[in-house]
Amino acid sequence: MDTMLIVDDNEIDRNIIANYFAEDFMILEAQSGEECFRILKEYKYNIDIVLLDNWLPDMTGVDILKERKLDQRFADIPVIIVTVNNDSANLIEAFKNGADDYITKPLVREVIKARVSNVLIATRKYAEIQKKNRELSKLRNIRKHRKRIRLRFQTHEKHLRIFKKKQRQQLRRHDFLSMPNGLRLSFH
């Protein structure tokens, strides 16, 4: 079961959201930015999505997003800003600071559920692509390594052929010089 962290100082709003998702998610709740970070650490960042009110008593949602950028473990968790304010300046600032989506109150059950689903699908597809890119990178490195080994082997084979050729020439020369004098032909 996925885990959702709802960060909102308004208990009624937290309860509404929690009721929307109770069947599909394990729900965690925080009333402040400080509590949000404490829960993230407590759960070792094993949280699938954060629904974050933009106006909290100790900081704004954008402040939390800015902190999120500094911690890669948190940066990988999708965050949806939930607020009554649909001012475009707030919206732009939230997206510039890494919000994955932005939902305005009053909340419509089907809308918020669809948006959470879409964000999770996109996040998982992105993670899958990242994983495949890492796998491809490893394969490319293996191929490069194999190619280097093949080139070294070919170089060693070439040196071995040259060595054997010189060895045969020396043996022939040695055989020639070890012949009795009468059998040797003179090239003077």
XYZ file of C-alpha atoms in Angstrom:
188
model
C 0.000 0.000 0.000
C 1.278 3.462 -0.900
C 1.925 6.066 1.762
C 0.617 9.640 1.590
C 1.735 12.503 3.804
C -0.867 15.261 4.190
C 0.650 18.509 5.472
C -1.999 21.051 6.453
C -2.545 23.081 9.602
C -6.331 22.808 9.188
C -7.554 19.564 10.752
C -10.820 19.602 8.767
C -8.938 19.823 5.446
C -6.570 17.018 6.536
C -9.563 14.836 7.450
C -11.321 15.499 4.130
C -8.219 14.540 2.147
C -7.529 11.542 4.393
C -11.090 10.291 3.851
C -10.708 10.592 0.073
C -7.603 8.373 0.096
C -8.048 6.130 3.162
C -8.835 3.028 1.080
C -5.824 3.400 -1.219
C -3.102 4.849 1.004
C -1.598 4.626 4.417
C -2.193 8.199 5.589
C 0.304 10.241 7.617
C -0.531 13.750 8.789
C 1.503 16.819 9.717
C 0.324 20.240 10.916
C 3.514 22.188 10.159
C 6.639 22.221 8.042
C 8.726 21.104 10.998
C 6.424 18.136 11.597
C 6.533 17.333 7.865
C 10.336 17.011 7.939
C 10.225 15.006 11.184
C 7.780 12.501 9.636
C 9.836 12.239 6.452
C 12.930 11.364 8.494
C 11.004 9.034 10.799
C 9.685 7.076 7.810
C 13.106 7.190 6.138
C 11.558 9.003 3.183
C 9.469 5.927 2.310
C 6.537 8.114 1.385
C 4.979 7.951 -2.070
C 3.381 11.392 -2.273
C 3.001 14.584 -0.230
C -0.082 16.823 -0.340
C 1.145 20.147 0.979
C -0.863 23.178 2.062
C 0.807 26.343 0.843
C 0.169 28.298 4.057
C 1.421 26.693 7.271
C 2.054 28.347 10.649
C 5.858 28.004 10.500
C 6.590 28.196 6.758
C 4.980 28.227 3.326
C 4.676 25.311 0.976
C 7.227 27.039 -1.265
C 9.664 27.194 1.688
C 9.270 23.436 2.100
C 9.795 22.946 -1.640
C 13.038 24.954 -1.426
C 14.231 22.732 1.444
C 13.172 19.695 -0.581
C 15.631 20.598 -3.340
C 18.493 20.272 -0.843
C 17.705 16.671 0.099
C 17.698 14.161 -2.771
C 15.702 11.646 -0.725
C 12.866 14.177 -0.401
C 13.348 15.550 -3.927
C 12.344 12.161 -5.339
C 8.971 12.254 -3.563
C 6.255 14.006 -5.602
C 4.595 17.002 -3.961
C 1.213 18.488 -4.803
C 0.497 21.947 -3.404
C -3.049 22.276 -2.038
C -4.244 25.823 -1.341
C -7.159 28.244 -1.415
C -4.994 30.751 -3.249
C -4.999 30.310 -7.037
C -2.925 33.418 -7.650
C -0.725 32.798 -10.708
C 2.357 34.242 -8.964
C 2.047 31.592 -6.203
C 1.416 28.918 -8.789
C 4.498 29.900 -10.795
C 6.690 30.074 -7.682
C 5.508 26.640 -6.563
C 6.282 25.091 -9.951
C 9.661 26.869 -10.174
C 10.552 25.303 -6.843
C 9.607 21.782 -7.854
C 5.895 21.275 -7.168
C 4.580 18.389 -9.250
C 1.045 19.754 -9.305
C -1.117 22.438 -7.729
C -4.711 21.983 -6.572
C -6.989 24.732 -5.295
C -9.621 24.401 -2.578
C -12.460 23.655 -2.309
C -11.405 20.147 -3.235
C -13.427 17.989 -5.585
C -12.930 14.318 -4.754
C -12.705 13.041 -8.349
C -10.339 15.842 -9.379
C -7.888 15.407 -6.508
C -7.930 11.613 -6.871
C -7.265 11.855 -10.616
C -4.431 14.347 -10.134
C -2.785 12.302 -7.401
C -3.053 9.230 -9.623
C -1.548 11.077 -12.599
C 1.354 12.431 -10.560
C 2.118 8.985 -9.153
C 1.967 7.382 -12.609
C 4.285 10.045 -14.053
C 6.686 9.719 -11.107
C 6.839 5.946 -11.444
C 7.353 6.116 -15.198
C 10.139 8.638 -14.681
C 11.754 6.384 -12.042
C 11.472 3.430 -14.435
C 13.109 5.442 -17.223
C 15.893 6.506 -14.852
C 16.451 2.879 -13.848
C 16.581 1.770 -17.497
C 19.007 4.602 -18.288
C 21.289 3.406 -15.481
C 21.062 -0.153 -16.825
C 21.866 1.062 -20.342
C 24.788 3.029 -19.012
C 26.117 -0.108 -17.303
C 25.691 -2.072 -20.550
C 27.525 0.632 -22.503
C 30.353 0.502 -19.981
C 30.472 -3.286 -20.270
C 30.601 -3.025 -24.077
C 33.375 -0.415 -23.892
C 35.270 -2.630 -21.479
C 34.814 -5.666 -23.768
C 36.008 -3.625 -26.731
C 39.115 -2.519 -24.816
C 39.790 -6.128 -23.821
C 39.279 -7.269 -27.425
C 41.700 -4.588 -28.656
C 44.257 -5.580 -26.020
C 43.833 -9.226 -26.984
C 44.286 -8.398 -30.674
C 47.375 -6.347 -29.830
C 48.771 -9.227 -27.766
C 48.009 -11.664 -30.609
C 49.841 -9.393 -33.044
C 52.841 -9.158 -30.725
C 52.751 -12.922 -30.248
C 52.737 -13.482 -34.032
C 55.687 -11.109 -34.423
C 57.500 -12.832 -31.565
C 56.866 -16.281 -33.057
C 58.008 -15.091 -36.466
C 61.254 -13.730 -35.002
C 61.673 -16.915 -33.012
C 61.279 -19.021 -36.191
C 63.782 -16.805 -37.984
C 66.245 -17.176 -35.135
C 65.728 -20.932 -35.133
C 66.340 -21.082 -38.871
C 69.455 -18.968 -38.441
C 70.541 -21.132 -35.550
C 69.878 -24.287 -37.604
C 71.839 -22.830 -40.486
C 74.762 -21.844 -38.288
C 74.807 -25.200 -36.542
C 75.178 -27.115 -39.841
C 78.536 -28.626 -40.556
C 80.731 -26.269 -42.586
C 80.728 -28.476 -45.592
C 76.936 -28.326 -45.920
C 76.692 -24.595 -45.646
C 76.516 -22.652 -48.828
C 78.698 -19.648 -49.062
C 77.130 -16.409 -50.173
C 80.376 -14.452 -50.607
